[in-house]
Short mmCIF file of C-alpha atoms and ligand atoms in Angstrom, two decimals:
data_model
loop_
_atom_site.label_atom_id
_atom_site.label_comp_id
_atom_site.label_asym_id
_atom_site.label_seq_id
_atom_site.Cartn_x
_atom_site.Cartn_y
_atom_site.Cartn_z
CA MET A 1 3.93 -24.04 -22.51
CA THR A 2 2.14 -25.02 -26.35
CA LYS A 3 1.27 -22.73 -28.91
CA SER A 4 -2.27 -21.97 -28.02
CA PHE A 5 -1.49 -21.60 -24.47
CA ALA A 6 0.53 -18.97 -24.79
CA ILE A 7 -1.94 -16.93 -27.34
CA VAL A 8 -4.20 -17.35 -24.81
CA THR A 9 -2.46 -16.28 -22.05
CA MET A 10 -1.05 -13.08 -23.95
CA LEU A 11 -5.24 -12.52 -25.19
CA LEU A 12 -6.11 -12.56 -21.86
CA ALA A 13 -3.32 -10.55 -20.67
CA THR A 14 -4.39 -7.29 -22.93
CA THR A 15 -7.97 -6.80 -22.36
CA LEU A 16 -7.64 -7.22 -18.21
CA ALA A 17 -4.13 -4.81 -18.25
CA PRO A 18 -5.42 -1.37 -17.52
CA ALA A 19 -5.10 1.00 -20.37
CA ARG A 20 -0.59 1.99 -21.67
CA PRO A 21 -0.84 6.20 -22.28
CA SER A 22 1.32 7.01 -24.96
CA LYS A 23 3.26 10.18 -25.08
CA VAL A 24 0.82 12.30 -23.72
CA VAL A 25 1.00 16.10 -22.53
CA ILE A 26 0.51 16.16 -18.66
CA ALA A 27 -0.30 20.01 -17.46
CA HIS A 28 1.43 20.64 -13.26
CA ARG A 29 -1.39 21.59 -11.41
CA GLY A 30 -2.93 22.64 -14.35
CA ALA A 31 -1.53 25.12 -16.78
CA SER A 32 0.30 26.46 -13.78
CA ALA A 33 3.18 28.44 -15.99
CA TYR A 34 -0.01 30.93 -17.24
CA ALA A 35 -2.80 30.07 -14.01
CA PRO A 36 -2.77 29.90 -10.72
CA GLU A 37 -2.53 26.55 -9.50
CA ASN A 38 -4.78 23.88 -8.67
CA THR A 39 -7.89 25.82 -9.99
CA LEU A 40 -10.08 25.38 -12.39
CA ALA A 41 -8.95 27.70 -14.60
CA ALA A 42 -5.49 26.89 -14.54
CA PHE A 43 -7.19 22.95 -15.69
CA ARG A 44 -9.70 24.97 -18.20
CA LEU A 45 -5.98 26.93 -19.76
CA ALA A 46 -4.58 22.85 -19.58
CA ALA A 47 -7.38 21.99 -22.04
CA GLU A 48 -7.39 24.56 -24.23
CA GLN A 49 -3.47 24.58 -24.63
CA LYS A 50 -4.40 21.21 -25.40
CA ALA A 51 -2.65 18.84 -22.77
CA ASP A 52 -4.01 15.26 -22.23
CA TYR A 53 -4.21 15.29 -19.10
CA VAL A 54 -4.23 18.10 -15.88
CA GLU A 55 -2.52 16.34 -12.62
CA ILE A 56 -4.34 17.77 -9.11
CA ASP A 57 -2.53 17.02 -5.25
CA ILE A 58 -5.57 15.83 -3.12
CA THR A 59 -6.08 16.11 0.28
CA PHE A 60 -8.01 16.83 4.13
CA THR A 61 -9.44 18.88 5.60
CA ARG A 62 -11.07 19.43 8.86
CA ASP A 63 -13.84 17.41 8.33
CA GLY A 64 -13.21 14.67 5.89
CA HIS A 65 -13.54 16.55 2.34
CA LEU A 66 -11.25 16.85 -0.91
CA VAL A 67 -9.77 19.61 -2.19
CA VAL A 68 -7.23 20.07 -4.87
CA LEU A 69 -4.00 21.27 -2.57
CA HIS A 70 -0.15 20.75 -3.42
CA ASP A 71 1.18 21.73 0.07
CA ASP A 72 -0.26 20.49 3.47
CA SER A 73 -1.22 24.53 4.59
CA LEU A 74 -3.05 27.33 3.52
CA GLU A 75 -0.78 29.89 3.83
CA ARG A 76 1.72 29.72 0.14
CA THR A 77 -0.98 29.78 -2.90
CA THR A 78 -4.56 31.20 -0.40
CA ASN A 79 -5.41 35.02 1.98
CA VAL A 80 -5.52 32.56 4.40
CA GLU A 81 -3.18 34.89 6.75
CA GLU A 82 -5.76 37.30 5.90
CA VAL A 83 -9.10 35.65 6.24
CA PHE A 84 -7.88 33.55 9.27
CA PRO A 85 -5.05 36.02 11.26
CA ASP A 86 -5.49 33.67 14.49
CA ARG A 87 -4.52 29.63 13.09
CA GLY A 88 -1.33 30.37 12.65
CA GLN A 89 0.84 27.80 14.61
CA PRO A 90 4.62 27.97 15.03
CA ALA A 91 6.13 26.53 11.73
CA LYS A 92 7.94 24.84 13.77
CA ALA A 93 7.98 23.51 17.98
CA GLY A 94 9.50 27.61 19.62
CA SER A 95 9.90 28.88 15.56
CA ARG A 96 8.14 32.80 15.21
CA GLU A 97 7.25 31.54 11.26
CA GLN A 98 3.67 30.98 10.81
CA ARG A 99 1.88 28.57 8.72
CA TRP A 100 -1.96 27.69 8.35
CA PRO A 101 -2.04 23.03 8.01
CA VAL A 102 -5.03 22.95 5.58
CA LYS A 103 -6.22 19.90 8.33
CA ASP A 104 -6.91 22.81 10.38
CA PHE A 105 -9.90 24.21 8.39
CA THR A 106 -12.97 22.75 7.93
CA LEU A 107 -14.43 22.89 3.98
CA GLU A 108 -16.43 25.26 4.50
CA GLU A 109 -13.56 27.59 5.47
CA VAL A 110 -11.32 26.46 3.62
CA ARG A 111 -13.40 27.30 0.08
CA ARG A 112 -14.13 31.89 1.38
CA LEU A 113 -10.60 31.37 0.80
CA ASN A 114 -9.49 33.66 -2.29
CA ALA A 115 -7.28 31.08 -4.41
CA GLY A 116 -5.46 33.92 -7.24
CA SER A 117 -4.26 36.10 -6.12
CA TRP A 118 -1.31 35.58 -5.37
CA PHE A 119 -0.31 34.15 -8.63
CA ASP A 120 -1.92 37.18 -10.06
CA GLN A 121 -4.96 39.68 -9.01
CA ARG A 122 -7.52 39.08 -12.12
CA PHE A 123 -7.79 35.94 -10.85
CA ALA A 124 -8.62 36.71 -7.35
CA GLY A 125 -12.67 34.82 -8.06
CA GLU A 126 -10.37 31.30 -8.05
CA ARG A 127 -10.94 29.25 -4.78
CA ILE A 128 -9.36 25.64 -3.84
CA PRO A 129 -11.15 23.38 -5.90
CA MET A 130 -13.00 20.32 -4.31
CA PHE A 131 -11.77 16.87 -5.41
CA GLU A 132 -15.69 16.29 -7.15
CA GLU A 133 -14.87 19.87 -8.70
CA ALA A 134 -11.74 18.74 -10.45
CA VAL A 135 -13.72 15.21 -11.40
CA GLY A 136 -16.14 17.15 -13.50
CA ALA A 137 -14.00 19.48 -15.31
CA VAL A 138 -12.45 16.05 -16.84
CA THR A 139 -14.26 15.66 -20.61
CA PRO A 140 -14.13 13.65 -23.80
CA HIS A 141 -10.07 15.66 -24.75
CA THR A 142 -8.63 16.13 -21.41
CA GLY A 143 -8.47 14.02 -18.83
CA LEU A 144 -7.47 14.11 -14.88
CA LEU A 145 -4.33 12.37 -13.35
CA ILE A 146 -4.82 12.78 -9.23
CA GLU A 147 -1.81 12.69 -6.91
CA LEU A 148 -2.75 11.49 -3.80
CA LYS A 149 -0.55 13.57 -0.36
CA ALA A 150 0.39 10.90 1.95
CA PRO A 151 -2.25 8.80 1.88
CA ASP A 152 0.29 7.22 4.58
CA LYS A 153 -0.67 10.07 7.23
CA GLU A 154 -4.14 10.12 6.85
CA ARG A 155 -4.02 5.87 7.42
CA GLU A 156 -1.65 7.25 10.54
CA ALA A 157 -4.09 9.57 11.46
CA GLY A 158 -6.76 7.77 11.02
CA ARG A 159 -8.36 8.19 7.98
CA ALA A 160 -8.11 6.50 4.67
CA MET A 161 -8.13 8.71 0.66
CA GLU A 162 -8.52 5.57 -0.73
CA PRO A 163 -12.39 4.57 -0.78
CA LEU A 164 -13.08 8.18 -0.70
CA VAL A 165 -11.40 8.28 -4.90
CA ALA A 166 -12.55 5.21 -5.74
CA GLU A 167 -16.11 6.21 -3.77
CA VAL A 168 -16.18 9.11 -6.37
CA LEU A 169 -14.37 8.09 -9.62
CA ARG A 170 -17.24 5.28 -9.08
CA ALA A 171 -20.10 7.16 -8.58
CA ARG A 172 -18.83 9.29 -11.67
CA GLY A 173 -18.21 6.35 -13.87
CA LEU A 174 -14.57 6.31 -14.48
CA ALA A 175 -13.25 3.59 -12.39
CA GLY A 176 -12.20 2.13 -15.81
CA LYS A 177 -13.06 -0.60 -18.11
CA PRO A 178 -10.14 -2.70 -19.21
CA ASN A 179 -7.88 -2.56 -21.89
CA ASP A 180 -9.63 1.23 -22.36
CA SER A 181 -6.46 2.66 -24.70
CA ARG A 182 -7.35 6.89 -23.46
CA ALA A 183 -7.92 5.97 -19.68
CA PRO A 184 -9.61 8.53 -18.50
CA ILE A 185 -8.55 8.63 -15.30
CA ILE A 186 -4.92 7.87 -13.28
CA VAL A 187 -4.51 7.85 -9.69
CA GLN A 188 -0.75 7.82 -9.08
CA SER A 189 1.56 8.63 -5.44
CA PHE A 190 4.85 8.77 -4.23
CA ASP A 191 3.07 6.48 -1.33
CA GLU A 192 3.86 2.33 -2.36
CA GLY A 193 0.79 1.29 0.42
CA GLY A 194 -1.61 4.08 -1.22
CA VAL A 195 -0.87 2.66 -4.56
CA ARG A 196 -1.41 -0.66 -3.28
CA GLU A 197 -4.66 0.16 -1.74
CA LEU A 198 -6.11 2.08 -5.25
CA ALA A 199 -5.03 -1.12 -7.10
CA LYS A 200 -7.25 -3.37 -5.01
CA LEU A 201 -9.84 -0.74 -4.58
CA LEU A 202 -9.73 0.79 -8.67
CA PRO A 203 -8.35 -2.53 -10.28
CA ASP A 204 -9.01 -1.40 -13.94
CA VAL A 205 -7.53 1.98 -13.18
CA PRO A 206 -4.14 3.14 -14.51
CA ARG A 207 -1.99 4.11 -11.14
CA VAL A 208 2.15 5.61 -10.93
CA LEU A 209 4.58 5.35 -8.09
CA LEU A 210 6.23 8.18 -7.96
CA PHE A 211 9.76 8.36 -7.00
CA SER A 212 12.45 11.24 -6.60
CA PRO A 213 16.22 10.82 -6.39
CA PRO A 214 16.65 9.13 -3.20
CA ALA A 215 13.96 6.90 -3.10
CA ALA A 216 15.51 5.80 -6.92
CA PRO A 217 18.26 2.88 -6.20
CA ARG A 218 15.41 0.78 -4.28
CA TRP A 219 13.14 1.27 -7.10
CA THR A 220 14.28 1.54 -10.44
CA SER A 221 16.69 -1.90 -9.10
CA ALA A 222 16.21 -4.96 -11.24
CA SER A 223 14.56 -6.22 -8.24
CA GLY A 224 12.78 -3.29 -6.99
CA LEU A 225 11.10 -3.18 -10.88
CA LYS A 226 9.15 -5.93 -10.55
CA GLU A 227 8.08 -4.82 -7.05
CA VAL A 228 6.20 -2.34 -8.96
CA ALA A 229 5.37 -4.25 -11.67
CA SER A 230 3.27 -6.42 -8.58
CA PHE A 231 1.11 -3.73 -7.22
CA ALA A 232 1.46 -0.71 -10.10
CA THR A 233 1.41 -0.10 -14.50
CA GLY A 234 3.50 2.81 -14.44
CA ILE A 235 6.14 4.84 -13.43
CA GLY A 236 6.18 8.65 -12.25
CA PRO A 237 10.26 9.86 -11.84
CA ASN A 238 11.41 13.21 -11.25
CA LYS A 239 13.36 13.26 -14.69
CA ASP A 240 16.81 13.97 -12.85
CA ILE A 241 16.14 10.33 -12.01
CA LEU A 242 16.69 9.95 -16.84
CA ASP A 243 20.09 12.24 -17.04
CA THR A 244 22.18 9.29 -14.80
CA ASP A 245 19.94 6.52 -16.12
CA PRO A 246 17.99 7.31 -19.92
CA GLN A 247 17.68 3.11 -20.36
CA LEU A 248 15.58 3.01 -17.24
CA VAL A 249 12.15 4.10 -19.10
CA GLY A 250 13.41 1.07 -22.20
CA ARG A 251 13.43 -1.76 -17.98
CA ALA A 252 10.39 -0.54 -17.29
CA HIS A 253 9.20 -0.81 -21.14
CA ASP A 254 10.05 -4.34 -20.56
CA LEU A 255 8.02 -5.04 -17.63
CA GLY A 256 5.43 -3.98 -18.98
CA LEU A 257 5.40 -0.42 -16.78
CA PHE A 258 4.66 3.57 -18.83
CA VAL A 259 6.93 6.29 -17.66
CA PHE A 260 5.47 9.54 -17.17
CA ALA A 261 8.31 12.40 -16.75
CA TRP A 262 8.43 15.07 -13.91
CA THR A 263 8.72 18.06 -13.59
CA PHE A 264 10.15 19.66 -16.84
CA ARG A 265 8.53 24.02 -16.88
CA ALA A 266 9.87 26.82 -18.86
CA ASP A 267 10.45 29.34 -16.00
CA SER A 268 11.33 33.15 -18.28
CA ALA A 269 10.46 33.00 -21.87
CA SER A 270 13.96 32.62 -22.70
CA GLU A 271 13.88 29.20 -21.37
CA ARG A 272 11.09 27.77 -23.45
CA ASP A 273 12.92 26.64 -26.20
CA ALA A 274 14.76 24.06 -24.30
CA ALA A 275 11.43 23.34 -22.39
CA ARG A 276 10.11 22.53 -25.19
CA ALA A 277 12.87 20.17 -26.89
CA ALA A 278 13.35 19.17 -23.53
CA MET A 279 10.06 17.07 -23.39
CA GLN A 280 10.35 16.32 -27.41
CA ARG A 281 13.97 14.49 -26.44
CA GLY A 282 11.47 12.72 -23.44
CA LEU A 283 8.93 11.69 -25.99
CA THR A 284 11.02 10.58 -28.93
CA THR A 285 14.47 9.51 -27.76
CA LEU A 286 14.05 8.67 -24.02
CA GLY A 287 10.83 7.42 -25.13
CA LEU A 288 9.23 8.41 -22.61
CA ASP A 289 4.77 8.08 -22.13
CA GLY A 290 3.85 10.84 -20.65
CA VAL A 291 5.82 15.23 -19.80
CA ILE A 292 4.61 16.63 -16.33
CA THR A 293 4.47 20.75 -17.44
CA ASP A 294 3.85 23.27 -16.14
CA ASN A 295 3.73 24.43 -19.72
CA PRO A 296 1.88 21.94 -21.21
CA ASP A 297 1.39 24.66 -24.42
CA LEU A 298 5.17 23.65 -25.08
CA GLY A 299 5.38 20.06 -25.06
CA ARG A 300 4.34 19.45 -28.16
CA SER A 301 6.51 19.26 -31.30
CA LYS A 302 5.93 22.28 -33.11
O1 G3P B 1 2.95 14.36 -10.91
C1 G3P B 1 4.57 14.47 -9.99
C2 G3P B 1 4.43 15.43 -8.95
O2 G3P B 1 3.04 16.05 -9.41
C3 G3P B 1 4.59 15.34 -7.98
O3 G3P B 1 5.87 16.09 -7.34
O4 G3P B 1 5.43 18.03 -5.45
O5 G3P B 1 4.80 19.04 -7.35
O6 G3P B 1 3.66 16.78 -6.44
P1 G3P B 1 4.58 17.67 -6.18
CA1 CA B 2 1.95 16.91 -7.89
#
């Protein structure tokens, strides 16, 4: 390769590559240690606490609308049992325990639910946000890390999330610009097929493959990581994976992948110092590009 060809190749790679975020604090489901997860109140607080991004989970309602919800059912984070007492389904065949799957409820029904009181009565007015509302909450200082929940199952059920996500982002002018050093939107999923689909539909939006410890051997091997780099621009390992494999960050960086680890949290006041220290160690010693945390206020060094 001639020197000038090498320089042109390098410049092209720099110009065309989606943004590589650096040292960001990401509020997991909003500032979810202090406000009900995945609500506008939690997103506002995350912005006040100077989070660089708010992480949200999105899923489908029965009538095909995207809403912001982590679980595939409504009972943990809403008052669905009171509002729709007769709509519960057995958690398992023959089980007396009941669940209220979100896929059984229309958007209008979902919007009637109180998504705040389970956390604290002062959040009684919170509703499950529509995806578009969450996208509308993006500010110049706080972007959105959007996790598509189980897009593989949705595809099997004959409806795809990825084109809808792409449509909403394009309509808002948030589908990305090459080499945007501070991308307002990043997308992610545990589902490889979903991330591959996003690569096709939103090539200029940074995209992360998430994985938990059971999937780590597959994705962190030399060949696995190389494969990830062919369709994603970042990885999102559970932070426990880095306890046994701290060199993963360097190996990912060598392939041009950024690394966000999850989930850092303080479950009580006595854990705050340790959570702050763990995030600092992650961002400095381990070289992480971002930490995903329930406590965005602890993500910055004092
Ligand atoms: O952002 C990573 C993290 O959110 C993945 O786990 O279960 O909280 O969606 P979960
Ligand atoms: Ca998530």
